[in-house]
Coordinates of C-alpha atoms and ligand atoms in Angstrom, one line a residue:
X277 CA 119.5 -23.7 -146.8
X278 CA 119.9 -25.5 -143.5
X279 CA 122.1 -28.7 -143.2
X280 CA 119.7 -31.5 -142.2
X281 CA 120.3 -33.6 -139.1
X282 CA 118.4 -36.2 -137.3
X283 CA 119.1 -37.5 -133.8
X284 CA 117.5 -40.1 -131.5
X285 CA 117.5 -41.9 -128.3
X286 CA 118.9 -45.4 -127.7
X287 CA 117.6 -47.9 -130.3
X288 CA 116.5 -45.2 -132.7
X289 CA 119.3 -46.4 -134.9
X290 CA 116.7 -48.9 -136.3
X291 CA 115.0 -45.9 -137.9
X292 CA 117.4 -43.0 -138.3
X293 CA 118.8 -44.0 -141.7
X294 CA 115.3 -44.0 -143.1
X295 CA 114.7 -40.6 -141.6
X296 CA 117.9 -39.2 -143.0
X297 CA 117.0 -40.6 -146.4
X298 CA 113.9 -38.5 -146.3
X299 CA 115.9 -35.4 -145.3
X300 CA 118.6 -36.0 -148.0
X301 CA 115.9 -36.2 -150.6
X302 CA 114.7 -32.7 -149.5
X303 CA 111.8 -34.1 -147.5
X304 CA 110.3 -32.6 -144.4
X305 CA 111.4 -33.1 -140.9
X306 CA 107.9 -34.3 -140.1
X307 CA 108.1 -37.0 -142.7
X308 CA 111.6 -37.9 -141.5
X309 CA 110.5 -38.2 -137.9
X310 CA 107.6 -40.4 -138.9
X311 CA 109.6 -42.6 -141.2
X312 CA 112.2 -43.2 -138.5
X313 CA 109.7 -43.9 -135.8
X314 CA 107.6 -46.3 -138.0
X315 CA 110.6 -48.6 -138.3
X316 CA 111.3 -48.4 -134.5
X317 CA 107.6 -49.3 -133.9
X318 CA 108.0 -52.3 -136.2
X319 CA 111.2 -53.5 -134.5
X320 CA 110.2 -56.6 -132.7
X321 CA 113.5 -56.8 -130.8
X322 CA 112.6 -53.5 -129.1
X323 CA 110.2 -54.2 -126.2
X324 CA 109.5 -50.6 -125.3
X325 CA 107.8 -49.4 -128.4
X326 CA 105.1 -50.5 -130.9
X327 CA 104.6 -54.2 -131.8
X328 CA 106.5 -56.3 -129.3
X329 CA 106.2 -53.6 -126.6
X330 CA 105.8 -55.0 -123.1
X331 CA 102.2 -54.9 -121.9
X332 CA 100.4 -53.3 -119.0
X333 CA 99.5 -55.2 -115.8
X334 CA 96.6 -56.9 -117.6
X335 CA 98.8 -58.1 -120.4
X336 CA 97.5 -55.5 -122.9
X337 CA 99.9 -53.5 -125.0
X338 CA 99.0 -49.8 -124.7
X339 CA 100.9 -47.3 -126.8
X340 CA 101.6 -43.5 -126.4
X341 CA 103.0 -41.2 -129.1
X342 CA 103.3 -37.6 -129.9
X343 CA 104.7 -35.2 -132.6
X344 CA 105.4 -31.5 -132.4
X345 CA 106.3 -29.0 -135.1
X346 CA 108.7 -26.2 -134.2
X347 CA 107.5 -23.4 -136.5
X348 CA 103.8 -23.6 -135.4
X349 CA 104.1 -25.5 -132.1
X350 CA 101.3 -27.7 -133.6
X351 CA 101.0 -30.9 -131.4
X352 CA 99.3 -34.2 -131.9
X353 CA 99.3 -37.1 -129.5
X354 CA 97.6 -40.4 -128.7
X355 CA 97.8 -42.4 -125.5
X356 CA 96.8 -45.8 -124.2
X357 CA 96.0 -46.9 -127.7
X358 CA 95.5 -50.6 -128.2
X359 CA 95.6 -52.6 -131.4
X360 CA 97.2 -49.9 -133.7
X361 CA 100.9 -50.7 -134.4
X362 CA 101.9 -47.2 -135.6
X363 CA 100.8 -44.7 -132.9
X364 CA 103.2 -42.0 -134.3
X365 CA 101.1 -41.9 -137.5
X366 CA 97.9 -41.6 -135.5
X367 CA 99.4 -38.8 -133.5
X368 CA 100.3 -37.0 -136.7
X369 CA 96.8 -37.5 -138.0
X370 CA 95.4 -36.0 -134.8
X371 CA 97.6 -32.9 -135.4
X372 CA 96.8 -32.6 -139.1
X373 CA 93.2 -33.9 -139.4
X374 CA 91.8 -33.0 -136.0
X375 CA 93.5 -29.7 -135.2
X376 CA 90.8 -28.7 -132.8
X377 CA 92.3 -31.3 -130.5
X378 CA 95.8 -32.2 -129.4
X379 CA 95.5 -35.5 -127.5
X380 CA 93.2 -38.5 -127.9
X381 CA 93.2 -41.4 -125.5
X382 CA 92.1 -45.0 -125.3
X383 CA 88.8 -45.8 -127.1
X384 CA 88.5 -42.4 -128.7
X385 CA 92.0 -42.6 -130.1
X386 CA 91.2 -46.1 -131.5
X387 CA 87.9 -44.8 -133.0
X388 CA 89.8 -42.0 -134.7
X389 CA 92.5 -44.4 -136.0
X390 CA 89.8 -46.6 -137.5
X391 CA 88.1 -43.6 -139.1
X392 CA 91.4 -42.6 -140.6
X393 CA 91.8 -46.1 -142.1
X394 CA 94.8 -47.2 -140.0
X395 CA 94.9 -51.0 -139.8
X396 CA 94.9 -53.0 -136.6
X397 CA 97.4 -55.7 -135.6
X398 CA 98.2 -58.0 -132.7
X399 CA 100.8 -56.1 -130.7
X400 CA 101.5 -58.6 -128.0
X401 CA 104.2 -60.9 -129.3
X402 CA 104.7 -64.3 -127.7
X403 CA 108.1 -63.1 -126.3
X404 CA 106.4 -60.0 -124.6
X405 CA 103.5 -62.1 -123.3
X406 CA 106.0 -64.6 -121.7
X407 CA 108.0 -61.7 -120.2
X408 CA 104.7 -60.3 -118.7
X409 CA 103.6 -63.7 -117.5
X410 CA 106.9 -64.5 -115.9
X411 CA 107.2 -61.0 -114.3
X412 CA 103.8 -61.1 -112.7
X413 CA 104.2 -64.7 -111.7
X414 CA 100.6 -65.5 -112.3
X415 CA 99.2 -68.8 -113.4
X416 CA 97.0 -69.1 -116.4
X417 CA 94.2 -70.1 -114.1
X418 CA 94.3 -66.8 -112.2
X419 CA 93.9 -64.9 -115.5
X420 CA 91.7 -67.2 -117.4
X421 CA 89.8 -69.0 -114.6
X422 CA 86.3 -68.5 -113.2
X423 CA 87.1 -65.1 -111.7
X424 CA 87.9 -63.5 -114.9
X425 CA 88.5 -59.8 -115.7
X426 CA 85.1 -58.6 -114.7
X427 CA 85.0 -60.4 -111.3
X428 CA 86.7 -60.2 -107.9
X429 CA 89.6 -62.3 -109.2
X430 CA 90.4 -59.4 -111.6
X431 CA 90.6 -57.0 -108.7
X432 CA 92.9 -59.3 -106.7
X433 CA 95.0 -59.8 -109.8
X434 CA 95.4 -56.2 -110.5
X435 CA 96.2 -55.5 -106.8
X436 CA 98.9 -58.2 -107.1
X437 CA 100.1 -56.5 -110.3
X438 CA 100.3 -53.2 -108.6
X439 CA 102.4 -54.7 -105.8
X440 CA 104.6 -56.1 -108.4
X441 CA 105.0 -52.8 -110.1
X442 CA 106.1 -51.3 -106.7
X443 CA 108.6 -54.1 -106.3
X444 CA 109.9 -53.6 -109.8
X445 CA 110.7 -49.9 -109.2
X446 CA 113.1 -48.5 -109.9
X447 CA 113.0 -50.0 -113.3
X448 CA 116.2 -51.9 -114.2
X449 CA 117.8 -51.9 -117.6
X450 CA 117.3 -49.4 -120.3
X451 CA 114.2 -47.4 -120.7
X452 CA 113.0 -47.7 -124.2
X453 CA 110.9 -44.9 -125.4
X454 CA 112.2 -43.7 -128.7
X455 CA 112.8 -39.9 -129.3
X456 CA 113.5 -38.7 -132.8
X457 CA 114.3 -35.0 -133.5
X458 CA 114.9 -33.8 -137.0
X459 CA 115.9 -30.6 -138.8
X460 CA 115.2 -30.3 -142.5
X461 CA 116.8 -28.2 -145.2
X462 CA 114.1 -25.6 -145.0
X463 CA 115.0 -25.1 -141.3
X464 CA 111.9 -26.8 -139.9
X465 CA 112.4 -28.7 -136.6
X466 CA 110.2 -31.6 -135.5
X467 CA 110.2 -33.8 -132.4
X468 CA 108.5 -37.2 -132.3
X469 CA 108.2 -39.7 -129.4
X470 CA 106.7 -43.2 -129.3
X471 CA 106.5 -45.7 -126.5
X472 CA 104.8 -48.7 -124.9
X473 CA 105.4 -47.0 -121.6
X474 CA 106.4 -48.5 -118.3
X475 CA 106.2 -52.3 -118.4
X476 CA 103.3 -53.8 -116.3
X477 CA 101.9 -50.2 -115.8
X478 CA 98.4 -49.8 -114.4
X479 CA 95.9 -49.9 -117.3
X480 CA 95.3 -46.4 -118.7
X481 CA 98.5 -45.1 -117.3
X482 CA 99.9 -42.4 -119.6
X483 CA 103.6 -41.3 -119.3
X484 CA 105.4 -38.3 -120.5
X485 CA 105.6 -39.3 -124.2
X486 CA 102.1 -38.1 -125.1
X487 CA 102.3 -34.9 -123.0
X488 CA 103.5 -31.6 -124.6
X489 CA 106.1 -30.0 -122.4
X490 CA 106.9 -33.2 -120.5
X491 CA 108.2 -35.9 -123.0
X492 CA 108.1 -33.7 -126.1
X493 CA 108.5 -30.0 -126.8
X494 CA 109.5 -28.1 -129.9
X495 CA 109.8 -24.4 -130.6
X496 CA 111.6 -23.3 -133.7
X497 CA 112.8 -20.1 -132.0
X498 CA 114.9 -22.1 -129.5
X499 CA 115.0 -25.8 -130.2
X500 CA 113.3 -29.1 -129.5
X501 CA 113.7 -31.6 -126.7
X502 CA 112.4 -35.0 -125.7
X503 CA 112.7 -37.4 -122.8
X504 CA 112.9 -41.1 -122.0
X505 CA 112.8 -42.9 -118.7
X506 CA 110.7 -42.2 -115.7
X507 CA 107.8 -40.4 -117.3
X508 CA 106.1 -39.3 -114.1
X509 CA 109.2 -37.4 -113.1
X510 CA 109.3 -35.8 -116.5
X511 CA 105.6 -34.8 -116.2
X512 CA 106.2 -33.3 -112.8
X513 CA 109.4 -31.5 -113.9
X514 CA 107.9 -30.5 -117.3
X515 CA 111.1 -31.9 -118.6
X516 CA 111.2 -31.1 -122.4
X517 CA 109.8 -27.6 -121.8
X518 CA 112.4 -26.8 -119.2
X519 CA 115.2 -28.0 -121.6
X520 CA 113.8 -25.7 -124.3
X521 CA 113.5 -22.8 -121.8
X522 CA 117.2 -23.3 -121.0
X523 CA 118.1 -23.2 -124.7
X524 CA 116.1 -20.0 -124.9
X525 CA 118.2 -18.6 -122.0
X526 CA 121.4 -19.4 -123.9
X527 CA 122.5 -22.8 -122.6
X528 CA 124.1 -25.2 -125.1
X529 CA 122.0 -28.4 -125.7
X530 CA 124.0 -30.6 -123.4
X531 CA 124.0 -28.1 -120.6
X532 CA 120.3 -27.5 -121.0
X533 CA 119.6 -31.2 -120.8
X534 CA 121.8 -31.7 -117.7
X535 CA 120.1 -28.7 -116.0
X536 CA 116.7 -30.2 -116.4
X537 CA 117.8 -33.6 -115.1
X538 CA 119.4 -32.0 -112.1
X539 CA 116.1 -30.2 -111.3
X540 CA 114.1 -33.4 -111.8
X541 CA 116.5 -35.2 -109.4
X542 CA 115.4 -32.9 -106.6
X543 CA 111.8 -34.2 -106.7
X544 CA 110.9 -36.7 -104.1
X545 CA 110.0 -40.0 -105.8
X546 CA 109.6 -43.4 -104.2
X547 CA 109.8 -45.0 -107.6
X548 CA 112.8 -43.1 -108.7
X549 CA 114.3 -44.4 -111.9
X550 CA 116.4 -43.0 -114.6
X551 CA 115.4 -40.0 -116.8
X552 CA 117.2 -39.1 -120.0
X553 CA 116.8 -36.2 -122.4
X554 CA 118.0 -34.9 -125.8
X555 CA 117.9 -31.5 -127.5
X556 CA 118.4 -30.2 -131.0
X557 CA 118.6 -26.5 -131.9
X558 CA 117.4 -24.8 -135.2
X559 CA 121.1 -24.3 -136.1
X560 CA 121.8 -28.0 -135.8
X561 CA 123.6 -28.2 -132.5
X562 CA 122.6 -31.2 -130.3
X563 CA 123.3 -32.8 -127.0
X564 CA 122.0 -35.1 -124.4
X565 CA 122.1 -36.0 -120.7
X566 CA 121.3 -39.1 -118.7
X567 CA 121.3 -40.2 -115.1
X568 CA 123.7 -43.0 -115.9
X569 CA 127.3 -42.9 -117.1
X570 CA 128.0 -44.4 -120.5
X571 CA 124.7 -43.4 -122.1
X572 CA 124.6 -42.4 -125.7
X573 CA 122.4 -40.9 -128.4
X574 CA 122.3 -41.5 -132.1
X575 CA 123.1 -38.9 -134.8
X576 CA 123.0 -38.7 -138.6
X577 CA 123.9 -35.8 -140.8
X578 CA 123.6 -35.8 -144.6
X579 CA 127.3 -36.6 -144.8
X580 CA 127.0 -39.7 -142.6
X581 CA 126.6 -43.1 -144.2
X582 CA 126.0 -44.7 -140.8
X583 CA 124.5 -43.7 -137.5
X584 CA 127.0 -42.2 -135.1
X585 CA 126.7 -42.7 -131.3
X586 CA 127.6 -39.7 -129.2
X587 CA 127.9 -39.6 -125.4
X588 CA 125.3 -38.0 -123.2
X589 CA 126.5 -36.1 -120.2
X590 CA 126.0 -38.1 -117.0
X591 CA 124.1 -36.3 -114.3
X592 CA 124.5 -38.0 -110.9
X593 CA 122.2 -37.6 -108.0
X594 CA 122.6 -34.3 -106.2
Ligands
LIG219 N1 109.1 -42.3 -120.7 C1 108.3 -43.4 -120.9 C2 107.1 -43.4 -120.0 O1 107.1 -42.9 -118.9 C3 109.0 -44.7 -120.5 C4 110.2 -45.0 -121.3 O2 111.0 -44.1 -121.6 O3 110.5 -46.2 -121.5 O4 106.0 -43.9 -120.5

């Protein structure tokens, strides 16, 4: 029997104890990852995931999530989903109930969520709305006035939002996607990722979190990996897949993560911002790396009563 372990990115501590409770009771890594991420998605203090997430340039909260199972490399994801507070569960439903597909986006993902019976909710909290409003420095009139979303005012507004997105980059402060990686007592390994994405993003923008090989990858032969931060860099570098390839080549988890970040750092990127990554192997070894010193990740084993915070290796610019 394998010793269960669950690890996660910054602020996953809101959900890891629930995930470990599932694993301690003999539950599956898939259930543990979902249980942990559900609590993170409900955490109103976290503005980078689920309800309370910061919205896109138009003030709409659009969520991305994915899940991948190591033994089968089954993958399910949703992206740019509005109105559904638990995208991780919808991603799991895509994997389990719509196995002919791997990724649903926007309206189609919302239709599927409705057909599955998931309930809708208002995802834009007053705090997040105010942050969006202040950041974009728009007046209520420019949004609600006579040139509304369908008219020329909308185009001007979105152009202004795009300018603002450029000014905002690189993104300051923590990136907030949540990664959760779990290993259960039967030796199954699962990686889940959930995010509201880059704040004030262009509507429809999908980051790495919903993309297999970029923000999430899991292969029971070698390990699982997940990323947070500048999703476009992770997509271009196929971040999570590269980490797993390095594990396959014999790197320990921390070295594999650092190698991927060093490679991603060589890509030209006007909007460069921090990228972070985590890895967990089928024998329970784990590690992480980040572009910033002092970064940590969260860990719980069956013996832990509380979440432990371990350092990630800092990978500076080349
Ligand atoms: N990786 C996420 C994305 O690009 C952002 C984040 O980590 O906050 O959508």
